[in-house]
CSV table of C-alpha atoms and ligand atoms in Angstrom, one decimal:
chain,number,residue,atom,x,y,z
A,13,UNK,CA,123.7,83.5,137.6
A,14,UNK,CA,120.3,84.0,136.5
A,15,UNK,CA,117.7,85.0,139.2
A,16,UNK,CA,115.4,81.7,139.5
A,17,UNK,CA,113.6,81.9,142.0
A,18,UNK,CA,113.9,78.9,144.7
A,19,UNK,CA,110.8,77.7,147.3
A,20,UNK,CA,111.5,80.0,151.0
A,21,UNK,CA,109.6,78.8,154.0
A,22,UNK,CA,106.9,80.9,155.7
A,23,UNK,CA,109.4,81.9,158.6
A,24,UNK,CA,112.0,82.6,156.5
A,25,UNK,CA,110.3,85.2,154.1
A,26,UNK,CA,108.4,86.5,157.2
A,27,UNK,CA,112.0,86.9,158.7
A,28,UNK,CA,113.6,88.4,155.5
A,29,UNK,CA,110.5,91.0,155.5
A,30,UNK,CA,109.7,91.9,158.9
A,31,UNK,CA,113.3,92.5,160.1
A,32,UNK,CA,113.1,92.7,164.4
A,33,UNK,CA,110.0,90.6,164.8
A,34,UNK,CA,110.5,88.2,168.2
A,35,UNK,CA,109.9,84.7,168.3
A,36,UNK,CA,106.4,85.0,169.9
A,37,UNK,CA,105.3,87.9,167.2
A,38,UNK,CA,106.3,85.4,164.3
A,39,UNK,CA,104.9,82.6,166.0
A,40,UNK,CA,101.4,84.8,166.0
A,41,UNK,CA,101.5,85.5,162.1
A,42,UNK,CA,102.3,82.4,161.2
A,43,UNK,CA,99.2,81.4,163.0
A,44,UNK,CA,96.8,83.8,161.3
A,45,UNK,CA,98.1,83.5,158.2
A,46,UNK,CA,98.1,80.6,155.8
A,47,UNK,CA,100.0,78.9,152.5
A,48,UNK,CA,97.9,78.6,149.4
A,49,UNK,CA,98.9,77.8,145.7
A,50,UNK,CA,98.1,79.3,142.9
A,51,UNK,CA,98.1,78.1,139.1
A,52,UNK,CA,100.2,80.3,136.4
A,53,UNK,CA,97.8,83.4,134.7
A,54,UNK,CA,95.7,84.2,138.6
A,55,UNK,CA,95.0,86.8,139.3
A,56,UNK,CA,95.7,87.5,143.0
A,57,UNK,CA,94.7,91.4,143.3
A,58,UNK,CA,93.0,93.1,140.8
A,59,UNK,CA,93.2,97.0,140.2
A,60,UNK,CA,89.9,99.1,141.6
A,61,UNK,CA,88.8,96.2,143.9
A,62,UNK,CA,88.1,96.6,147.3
A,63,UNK,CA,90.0,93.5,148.7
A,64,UNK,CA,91.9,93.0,152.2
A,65,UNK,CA,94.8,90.9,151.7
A,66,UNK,CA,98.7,90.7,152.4
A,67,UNK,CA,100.6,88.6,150.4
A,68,UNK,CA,104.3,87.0,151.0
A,69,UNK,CA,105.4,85.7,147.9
A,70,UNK,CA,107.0,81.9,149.0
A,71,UNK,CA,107.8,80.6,145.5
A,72,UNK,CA,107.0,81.6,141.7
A,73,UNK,CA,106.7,85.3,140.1
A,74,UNK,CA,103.9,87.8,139.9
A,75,UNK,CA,103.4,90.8,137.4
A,76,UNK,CA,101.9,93.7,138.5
A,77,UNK,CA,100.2,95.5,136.0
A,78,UNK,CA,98.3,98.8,135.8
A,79,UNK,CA,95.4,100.2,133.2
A,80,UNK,CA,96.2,103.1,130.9
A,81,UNK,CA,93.6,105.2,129.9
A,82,UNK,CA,92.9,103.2,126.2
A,83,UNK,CA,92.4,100.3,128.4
A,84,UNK,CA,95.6,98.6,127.6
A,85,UNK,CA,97.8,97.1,130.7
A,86,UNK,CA,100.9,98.4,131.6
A,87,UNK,CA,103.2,96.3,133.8
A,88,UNK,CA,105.0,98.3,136.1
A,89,UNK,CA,106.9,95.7,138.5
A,90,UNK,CA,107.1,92.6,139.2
A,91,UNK,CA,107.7,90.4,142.8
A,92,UNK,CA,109.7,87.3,143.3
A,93,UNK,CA,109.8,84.7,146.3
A,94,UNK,CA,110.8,86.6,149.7
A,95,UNK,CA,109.1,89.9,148.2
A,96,UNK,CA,104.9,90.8,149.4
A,97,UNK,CA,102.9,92.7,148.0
A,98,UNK,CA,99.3,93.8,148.3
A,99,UNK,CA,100.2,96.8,150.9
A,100,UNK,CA,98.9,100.1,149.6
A,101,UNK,CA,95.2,98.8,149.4
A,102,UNK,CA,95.9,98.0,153.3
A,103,UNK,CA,97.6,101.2,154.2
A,104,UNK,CA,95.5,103.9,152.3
A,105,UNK,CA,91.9,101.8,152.8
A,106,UNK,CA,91.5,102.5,149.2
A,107,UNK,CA,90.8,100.1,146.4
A,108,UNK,CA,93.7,97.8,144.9
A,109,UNK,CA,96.4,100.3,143.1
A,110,UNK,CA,97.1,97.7,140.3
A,111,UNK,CA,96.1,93.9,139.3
A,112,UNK,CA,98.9,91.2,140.9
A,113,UNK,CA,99.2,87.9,138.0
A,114,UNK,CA,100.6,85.1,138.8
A,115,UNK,CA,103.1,84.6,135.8
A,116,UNK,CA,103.9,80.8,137.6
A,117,UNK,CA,103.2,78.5,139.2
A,118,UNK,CA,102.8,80.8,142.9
A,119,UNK,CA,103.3,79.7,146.1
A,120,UNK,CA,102.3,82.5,148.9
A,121,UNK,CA,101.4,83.2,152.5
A,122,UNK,CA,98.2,85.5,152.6
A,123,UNK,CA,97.3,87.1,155.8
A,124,UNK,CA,94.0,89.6,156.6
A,125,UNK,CA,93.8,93.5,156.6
A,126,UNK,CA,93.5,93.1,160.2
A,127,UNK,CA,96.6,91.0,161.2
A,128,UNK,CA,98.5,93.3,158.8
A,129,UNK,CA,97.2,96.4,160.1
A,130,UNK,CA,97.7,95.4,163.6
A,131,UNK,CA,101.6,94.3,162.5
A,132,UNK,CA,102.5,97.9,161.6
A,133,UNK,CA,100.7,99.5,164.6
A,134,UNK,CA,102.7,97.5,166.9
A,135,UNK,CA,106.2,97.6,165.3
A,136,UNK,CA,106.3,101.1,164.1
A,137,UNK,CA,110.0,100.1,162.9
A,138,UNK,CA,108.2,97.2,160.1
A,139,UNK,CA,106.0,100.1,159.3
A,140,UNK,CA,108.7,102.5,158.3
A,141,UNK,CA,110.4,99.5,156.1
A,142,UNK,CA,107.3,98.9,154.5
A,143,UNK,CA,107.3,103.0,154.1
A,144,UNK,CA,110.7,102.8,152.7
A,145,UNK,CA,110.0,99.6,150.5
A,146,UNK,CA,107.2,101.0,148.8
A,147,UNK,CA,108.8,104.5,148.6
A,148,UNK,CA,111.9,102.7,146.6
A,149,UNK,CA,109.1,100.7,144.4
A,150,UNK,CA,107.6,104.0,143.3
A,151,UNK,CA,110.7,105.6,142.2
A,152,UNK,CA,111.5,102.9,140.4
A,153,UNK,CA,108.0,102.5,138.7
A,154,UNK,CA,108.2,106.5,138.4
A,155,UNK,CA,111.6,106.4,136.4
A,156,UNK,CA,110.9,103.4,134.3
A,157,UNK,CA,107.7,105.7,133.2
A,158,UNK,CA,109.2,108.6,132.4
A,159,UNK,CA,112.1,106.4,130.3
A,160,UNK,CA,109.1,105.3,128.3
A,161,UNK,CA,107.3,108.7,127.7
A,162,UNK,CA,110.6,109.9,126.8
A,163,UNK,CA,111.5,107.3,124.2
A,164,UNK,CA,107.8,107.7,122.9
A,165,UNK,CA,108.2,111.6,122.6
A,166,UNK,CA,111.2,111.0,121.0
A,167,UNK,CA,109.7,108.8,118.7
A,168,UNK,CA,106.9,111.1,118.1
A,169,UNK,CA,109.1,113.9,117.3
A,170,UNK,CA,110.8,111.6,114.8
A,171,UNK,CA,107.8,110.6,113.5
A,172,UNK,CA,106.9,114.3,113.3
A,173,UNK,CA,109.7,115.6,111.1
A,174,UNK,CA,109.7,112.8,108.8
A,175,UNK,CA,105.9,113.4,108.3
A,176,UNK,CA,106.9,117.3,107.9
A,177,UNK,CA,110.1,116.0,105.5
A,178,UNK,CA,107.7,113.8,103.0
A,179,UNK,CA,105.4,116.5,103.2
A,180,UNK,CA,108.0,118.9,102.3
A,181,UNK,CA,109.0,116.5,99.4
A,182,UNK,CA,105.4,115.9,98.4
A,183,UNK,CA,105.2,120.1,98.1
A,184,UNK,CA,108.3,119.9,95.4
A,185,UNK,CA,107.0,117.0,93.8
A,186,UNK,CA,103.4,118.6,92.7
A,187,UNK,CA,105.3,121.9,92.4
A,188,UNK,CA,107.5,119.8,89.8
A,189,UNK,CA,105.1,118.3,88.0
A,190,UNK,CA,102.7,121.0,87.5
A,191,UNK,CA,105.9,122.4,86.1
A,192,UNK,CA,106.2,119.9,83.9
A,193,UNK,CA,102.5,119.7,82.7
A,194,UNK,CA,102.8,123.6,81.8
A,195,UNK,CA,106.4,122.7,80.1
A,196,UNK,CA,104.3,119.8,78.3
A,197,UNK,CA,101.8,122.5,77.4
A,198,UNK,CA,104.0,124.9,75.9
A,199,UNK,CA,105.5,122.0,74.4
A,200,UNK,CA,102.3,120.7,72.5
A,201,UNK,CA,101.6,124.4,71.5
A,202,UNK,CA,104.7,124.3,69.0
A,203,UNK,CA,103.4,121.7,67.3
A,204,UNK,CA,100.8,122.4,64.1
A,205,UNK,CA,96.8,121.9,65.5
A,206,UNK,CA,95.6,123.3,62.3
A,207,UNK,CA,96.9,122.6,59.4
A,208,UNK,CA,97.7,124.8,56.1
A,209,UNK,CA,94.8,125.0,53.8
A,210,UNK,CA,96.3,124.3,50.3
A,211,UNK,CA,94.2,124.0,47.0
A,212,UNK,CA,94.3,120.3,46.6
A,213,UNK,CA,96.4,119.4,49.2
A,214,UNK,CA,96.2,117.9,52.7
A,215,UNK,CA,98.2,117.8,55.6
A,216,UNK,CA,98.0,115.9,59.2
A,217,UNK,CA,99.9,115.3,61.8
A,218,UNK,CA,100.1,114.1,65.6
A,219,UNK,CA,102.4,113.5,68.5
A,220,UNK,CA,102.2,111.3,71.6
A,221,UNK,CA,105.1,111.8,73.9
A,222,UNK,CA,106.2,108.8,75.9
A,223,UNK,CA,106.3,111.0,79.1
A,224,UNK,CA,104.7,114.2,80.1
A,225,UNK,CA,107.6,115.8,77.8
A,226,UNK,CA,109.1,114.4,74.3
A,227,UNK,CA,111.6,115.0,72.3
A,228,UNK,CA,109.6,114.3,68.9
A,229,UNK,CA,108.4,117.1,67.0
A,230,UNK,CA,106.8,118.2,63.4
A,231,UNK,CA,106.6,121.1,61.6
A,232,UNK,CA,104.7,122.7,58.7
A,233,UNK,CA,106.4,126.0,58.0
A,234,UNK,CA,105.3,127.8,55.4
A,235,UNK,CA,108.0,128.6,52.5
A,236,UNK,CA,106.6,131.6,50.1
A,237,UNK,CA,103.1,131.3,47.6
A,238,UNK,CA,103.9,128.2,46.4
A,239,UNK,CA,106.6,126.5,49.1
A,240,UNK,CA,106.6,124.6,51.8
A,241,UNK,CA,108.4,123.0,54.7
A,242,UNK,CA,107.6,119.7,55.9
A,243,UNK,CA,109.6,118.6,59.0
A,244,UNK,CA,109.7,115.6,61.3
A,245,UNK,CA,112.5,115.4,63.9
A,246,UNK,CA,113.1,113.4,67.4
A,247,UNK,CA,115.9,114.2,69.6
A,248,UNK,CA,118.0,111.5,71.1
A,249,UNK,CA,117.1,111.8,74.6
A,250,UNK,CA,114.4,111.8,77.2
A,251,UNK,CA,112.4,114.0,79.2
A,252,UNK,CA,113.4,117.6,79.4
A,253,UNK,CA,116.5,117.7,78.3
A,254,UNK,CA,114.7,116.0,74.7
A,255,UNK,CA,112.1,118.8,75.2
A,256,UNK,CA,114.3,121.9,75.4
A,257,UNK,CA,116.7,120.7,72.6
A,258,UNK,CA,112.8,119.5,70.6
A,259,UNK,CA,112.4,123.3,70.6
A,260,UNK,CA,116.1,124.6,69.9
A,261,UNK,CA,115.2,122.5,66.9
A,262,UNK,CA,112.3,123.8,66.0
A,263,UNK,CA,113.3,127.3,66.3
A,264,UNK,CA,116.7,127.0,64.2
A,265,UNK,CA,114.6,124.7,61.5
A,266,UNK,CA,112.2,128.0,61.6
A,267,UNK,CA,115.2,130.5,61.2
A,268,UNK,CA,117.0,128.6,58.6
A,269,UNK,CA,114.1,127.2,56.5
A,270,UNK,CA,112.9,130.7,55.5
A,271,UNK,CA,116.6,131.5,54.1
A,272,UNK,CA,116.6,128.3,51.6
A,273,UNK,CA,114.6,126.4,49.7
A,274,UNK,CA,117.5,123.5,49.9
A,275,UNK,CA,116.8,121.1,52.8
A,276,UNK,CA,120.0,120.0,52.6
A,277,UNK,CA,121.3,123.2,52.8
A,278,UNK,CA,118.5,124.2,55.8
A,279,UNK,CA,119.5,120.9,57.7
A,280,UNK,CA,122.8,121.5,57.4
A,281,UNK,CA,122.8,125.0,58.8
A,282,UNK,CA,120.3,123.6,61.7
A,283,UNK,CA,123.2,120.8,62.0
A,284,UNK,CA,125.5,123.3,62.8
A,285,UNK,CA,123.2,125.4,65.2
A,286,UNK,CA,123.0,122.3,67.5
A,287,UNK,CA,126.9,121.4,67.5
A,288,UNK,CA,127.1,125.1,68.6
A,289,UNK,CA,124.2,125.0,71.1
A,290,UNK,CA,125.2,122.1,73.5
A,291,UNK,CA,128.7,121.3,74.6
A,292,UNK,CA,127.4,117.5,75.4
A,293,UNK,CA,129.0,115.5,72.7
A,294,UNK,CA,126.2,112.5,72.7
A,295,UNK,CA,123.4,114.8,71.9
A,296,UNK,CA,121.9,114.0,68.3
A,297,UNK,CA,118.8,114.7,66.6
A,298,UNK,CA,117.4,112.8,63.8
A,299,UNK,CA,115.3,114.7,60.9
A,300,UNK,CA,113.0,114.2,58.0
A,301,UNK,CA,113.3,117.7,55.6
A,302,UNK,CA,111.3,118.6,52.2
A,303,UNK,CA,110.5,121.6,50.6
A,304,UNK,CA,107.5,120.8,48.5
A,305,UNK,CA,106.5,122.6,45.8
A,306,UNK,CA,102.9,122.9,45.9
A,307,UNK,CA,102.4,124.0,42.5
A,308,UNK,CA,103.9,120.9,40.8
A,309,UNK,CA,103.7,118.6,43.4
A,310,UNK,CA,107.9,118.2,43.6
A,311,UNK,CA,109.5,117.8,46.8
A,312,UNK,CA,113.0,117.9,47.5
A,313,UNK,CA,113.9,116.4,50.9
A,314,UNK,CA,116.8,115.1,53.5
A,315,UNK,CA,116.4,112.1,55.3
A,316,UNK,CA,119.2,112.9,58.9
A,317,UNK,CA,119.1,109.5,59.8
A,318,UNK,CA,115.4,109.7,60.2
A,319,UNK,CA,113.1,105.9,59.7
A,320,UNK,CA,112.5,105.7,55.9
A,321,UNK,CA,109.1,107.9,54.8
A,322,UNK,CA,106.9,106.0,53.0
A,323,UNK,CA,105.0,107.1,49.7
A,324,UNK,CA,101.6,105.7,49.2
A,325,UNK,CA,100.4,105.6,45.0
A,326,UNK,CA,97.1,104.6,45.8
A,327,UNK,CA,97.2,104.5,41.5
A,328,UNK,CA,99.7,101.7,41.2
A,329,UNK,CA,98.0,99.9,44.8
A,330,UNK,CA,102.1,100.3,45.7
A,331,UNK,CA,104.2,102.4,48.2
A,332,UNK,CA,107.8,103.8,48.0
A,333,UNK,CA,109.9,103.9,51.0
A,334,UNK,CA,112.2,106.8,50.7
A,335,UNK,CA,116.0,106.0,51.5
A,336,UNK,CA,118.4,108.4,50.5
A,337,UNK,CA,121.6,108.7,52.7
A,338,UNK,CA,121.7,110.9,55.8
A,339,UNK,CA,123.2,110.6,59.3
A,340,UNK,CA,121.8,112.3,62.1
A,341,UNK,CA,122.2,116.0,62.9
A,342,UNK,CA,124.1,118.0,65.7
A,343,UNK,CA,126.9,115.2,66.3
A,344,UNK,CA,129.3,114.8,63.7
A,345,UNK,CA,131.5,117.9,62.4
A,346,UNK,CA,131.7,116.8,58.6
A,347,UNK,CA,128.2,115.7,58.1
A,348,UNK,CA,127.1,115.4,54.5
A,349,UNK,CA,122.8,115.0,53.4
A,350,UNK,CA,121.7,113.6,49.9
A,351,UNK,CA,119.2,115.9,48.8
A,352,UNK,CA,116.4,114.0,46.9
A,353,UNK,CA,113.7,114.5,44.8
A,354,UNK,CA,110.0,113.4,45.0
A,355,UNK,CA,107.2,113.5,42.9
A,356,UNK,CA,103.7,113.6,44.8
A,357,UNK,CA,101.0,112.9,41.5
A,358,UNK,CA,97.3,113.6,43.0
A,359,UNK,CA,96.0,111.1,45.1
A,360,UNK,CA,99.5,110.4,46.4
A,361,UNK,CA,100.2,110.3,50.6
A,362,UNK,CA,104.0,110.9,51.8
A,363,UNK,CA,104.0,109.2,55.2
A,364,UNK,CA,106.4,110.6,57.3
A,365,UNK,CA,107.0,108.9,61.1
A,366,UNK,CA,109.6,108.6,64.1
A,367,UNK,CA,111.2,105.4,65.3
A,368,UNK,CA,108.5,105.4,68.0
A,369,UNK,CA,105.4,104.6,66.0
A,370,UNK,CA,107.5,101.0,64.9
A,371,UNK,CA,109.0,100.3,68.2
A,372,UNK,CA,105.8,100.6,70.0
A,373,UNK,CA,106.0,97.4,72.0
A,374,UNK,CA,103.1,95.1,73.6
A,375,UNK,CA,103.2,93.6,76.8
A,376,UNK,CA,105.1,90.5,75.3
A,377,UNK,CA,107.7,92.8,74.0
A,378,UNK,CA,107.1,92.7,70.2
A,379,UNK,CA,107.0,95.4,68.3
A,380,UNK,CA,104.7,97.3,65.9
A,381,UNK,CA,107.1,97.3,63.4
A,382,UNK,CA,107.7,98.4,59.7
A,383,UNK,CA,105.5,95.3,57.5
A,384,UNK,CA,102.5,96.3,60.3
A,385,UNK,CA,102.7,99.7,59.3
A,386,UNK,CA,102.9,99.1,55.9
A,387,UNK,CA,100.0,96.6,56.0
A,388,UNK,CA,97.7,99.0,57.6
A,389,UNK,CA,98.7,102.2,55.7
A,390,UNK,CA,98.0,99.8,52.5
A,391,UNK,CA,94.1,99.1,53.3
A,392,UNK,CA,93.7,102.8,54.6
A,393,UNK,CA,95.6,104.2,51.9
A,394,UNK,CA,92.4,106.2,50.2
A,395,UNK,CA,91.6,107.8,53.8
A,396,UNK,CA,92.0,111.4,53.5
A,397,UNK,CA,95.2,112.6,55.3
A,398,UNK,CA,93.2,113.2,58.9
A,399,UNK,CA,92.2,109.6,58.9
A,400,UNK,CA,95.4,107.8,58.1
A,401,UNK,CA,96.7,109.7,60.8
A,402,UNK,CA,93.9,108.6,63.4
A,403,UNK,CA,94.5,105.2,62.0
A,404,UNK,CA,98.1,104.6,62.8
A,405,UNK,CA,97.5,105.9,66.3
A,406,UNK,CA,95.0,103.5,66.5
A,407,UNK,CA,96.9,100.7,65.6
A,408,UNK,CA,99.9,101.6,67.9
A,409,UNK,CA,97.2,102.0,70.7
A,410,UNK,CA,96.0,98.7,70.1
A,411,UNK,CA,99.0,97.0,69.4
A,412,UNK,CA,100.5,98.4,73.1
A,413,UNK,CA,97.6,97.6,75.3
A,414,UNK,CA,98.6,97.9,78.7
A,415,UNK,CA,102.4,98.0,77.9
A,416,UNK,CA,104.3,101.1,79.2
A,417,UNK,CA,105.3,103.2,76.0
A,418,UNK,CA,109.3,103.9,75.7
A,419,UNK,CA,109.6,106.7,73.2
A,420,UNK,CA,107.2,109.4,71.8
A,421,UNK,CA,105.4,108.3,68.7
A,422,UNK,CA,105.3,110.9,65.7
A,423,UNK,CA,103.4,110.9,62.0
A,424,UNK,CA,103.5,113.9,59.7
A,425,UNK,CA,101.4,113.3,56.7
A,426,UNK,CA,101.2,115.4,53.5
A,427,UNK,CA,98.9,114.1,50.7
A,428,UNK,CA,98.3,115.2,47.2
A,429,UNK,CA,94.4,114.9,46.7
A,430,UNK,CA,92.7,113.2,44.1
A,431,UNK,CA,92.2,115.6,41.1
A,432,UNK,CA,94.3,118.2,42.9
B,24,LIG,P1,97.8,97.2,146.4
B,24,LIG,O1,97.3,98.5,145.8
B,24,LIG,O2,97.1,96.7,147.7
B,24,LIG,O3,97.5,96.0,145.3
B,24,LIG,C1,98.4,96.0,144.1
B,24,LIG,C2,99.8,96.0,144.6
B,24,LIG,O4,100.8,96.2,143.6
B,24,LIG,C3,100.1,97.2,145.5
B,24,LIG,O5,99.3,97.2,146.6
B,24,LIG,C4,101.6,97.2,145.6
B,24,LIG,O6,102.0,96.1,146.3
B,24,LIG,C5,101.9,96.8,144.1
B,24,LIG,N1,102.1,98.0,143.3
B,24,LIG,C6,101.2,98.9,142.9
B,24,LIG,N2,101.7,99.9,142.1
B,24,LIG,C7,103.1,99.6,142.1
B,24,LIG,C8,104.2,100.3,141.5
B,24,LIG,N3,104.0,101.4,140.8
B,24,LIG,N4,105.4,99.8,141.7
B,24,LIG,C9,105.6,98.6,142.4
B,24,LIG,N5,104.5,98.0,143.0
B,24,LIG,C10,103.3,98.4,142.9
């Protein structure tokens, strides 16, 4: 049954509390004292007051509440009809030891500091109860405390080594990606920042990886006096794993470049340097190859499955995209290229870029795309090498806005110049 408290008479709670009292004695207090009300929220003793009251509590509830230090209250009991309270203010002479609410509608019996005082001097047996009383109220206030620092220390602590565990994992994060930003750097320094100075030719070339490391890369390898290697290649992956297999690449295009002049034959070789250097089997790389002859102005080249190169004759006011057949390197075992040939007459550009340039999408999901690409290197095709370069990652720039970018964005350029 809940505990609702029910209206006691005077006598009865005077009975209940001072156990032993005779019929004259309780006849007395209930002289002295007297019944008042009180609404819901008053306060009947408040904490640091000098005040000289004893309260029976006849019907209704009352909190009793102390101050903590930040000035917040903390209830530490409460008293229901048949209880009192009100007595250590009384006993020590001191000021009140906490503030008494009313949390209903209070019915009590209030008697003076004098009446009470001369109660306890006179029945040293009601004395010792209200000892014992107050004793047992103290204990409990002292336990519930100590239950509550506890759960807060616990709480603290919790709070504690989850601060130290993010902390921790903060440490590893920045530890990671300062890693990454000097794996980014390395990265970046593979990739041509000057560029081969050729009688009458002109080269260019630029990377933006999607994340802090890509698996896009280009090359400009120098063949012999009058050959070289142009190379444009983006590994099928993300992140690091693109990155570290970005530089396998680059290092077996390198090794196998300088031992032929036939990209199919280089690409081939490369091809076979992947399948042996990773045992995943959906790991592929996709590759532009040409071996130009700077001489005549011939290339021969492989396209691996790489986005058609485009071939601007400024001349004719036309443009060539390249399309020989070629699937990707490093995945399947009888992989076959079809070498092609090329001729760059002065004033010619060969355009080479990766998938990323045309799927560069804007915030409402369309894509770059091919005609755009072909529309812009069209106006810009007189721009010297450098600029068409700048231009299409302008463009793609301007095209993405705030979108996130998906995949690193490559362009190798190689242009025959005017008169050259
Ligand atoms: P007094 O100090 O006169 O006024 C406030 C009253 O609240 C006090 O007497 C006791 O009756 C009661 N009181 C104070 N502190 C506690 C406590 N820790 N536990 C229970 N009752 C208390």
């Amino acid at each position: 049954m809940p505990d609702t408290p029910t209206r006691l008479s005077p006598q009865a709670v005077i009975r209940q509390v001072f156990e032993g009292l005779d019929e004259h004695e309780l006849e007395e207090l209930l002289e002295t004292g007297q019944v008042r009300h009180y609404p819901s929220g008053h306060v009947l003793c408040r904490e640091g007051e000098m005040e000289h009251t004893f309260y029976l509590l006849l019907d209704g509830q009352v909190d009793i509440t102390i101050q903590m230090l930040d000035g917040t209250p903390r209830k530490v009991s409460q008293r229901k009809a048949g209880e009192y309270f009100g007595e250590m203010a009384l006993i020590e002479n001191r000021p009140r030891s906490a503030t008494v609410t009313a949390t209903t509608e209070t019915e009590v019996f209030e008697f003076s500091e004098e009446v009470f005082d001369a109660l306890l001097a006179e029945n040293p047996q009601i004395a010792t109860m209200v000892l014992r009383q107050l004793t047992t109220y103290l204990r409990k206030s002292d336990q519930a405390a100590i239950a509550d620092l506890s759960r807060k220390n616990a709480e603290l602590a919790k709070a504690y080594n989850d601060l130290q565990a993010a902390q921790a994992a903060l440490v590893i994060k920045e530890r990671l990606e300062r890693e990454l930003e000097i794996a980014a750097e390395v990265q970046q320094s593979m990739l041509p920042d000057v560029f081969p100075e050729i009688d009458g030719w002109a080269f260019s070339g630029h990377n933006e990886p999607a994340r802090t490391v890509g698996g896009d890369l280009f090359d400009i390898i120098p063949l012999d006096e009058e050959h070289i290697g142009l190379l444009l290649a983006d590994v099928a992956d993300k992140s690091v794993h693109a990155a570290l297999f970005m530089a396998v690449t680059r290092t077996l295009f390198r090794a196998e470049a300088t031992r032929s002049h036939s990209p199919a034959e280089t690409a081939l070789n490369v091809h076979k340097g992947i399948l042996g250097a990773s045992s995943r089997d959906d790991m592929f790389v996709t590759a532009f190859y040409g071996v130009l002859n700077t001489r005549t102005g011939d290339m021969r080249y492989v396209r691996a499955g790489q986005d058609f190169p485009i071939v601007l004759r400024p001349s004719g006011g036309s443009f060539e995209e390249l399309m020989p057949r070629g699937r990707f390197l490093g995945m399947l075992t009888d992989l076959s290229l079809e070498e092609a040939e090329l001729h760059l007459a002065p004033g010619d550009t060969l355009v080479v870029y990766s998938d990323g340039v045309t799927d560069m999408i804007n915030a409402s999901g369309r894509a770059y795309g091919i005609d755009d690409l072909l529309s812009l290197l069209r106006v810009n095709s007189q721009l010297p090498a450098r600029d068409i370069c700048q231009a299409i990652f302008d463009a793609i720039s301007a095209h993405r806005g705030q979108a996130d970018t998906f995949d690193d964005a490559t362009v190798l350029i190689c242009q025959r110049q005017p008169g050259g």
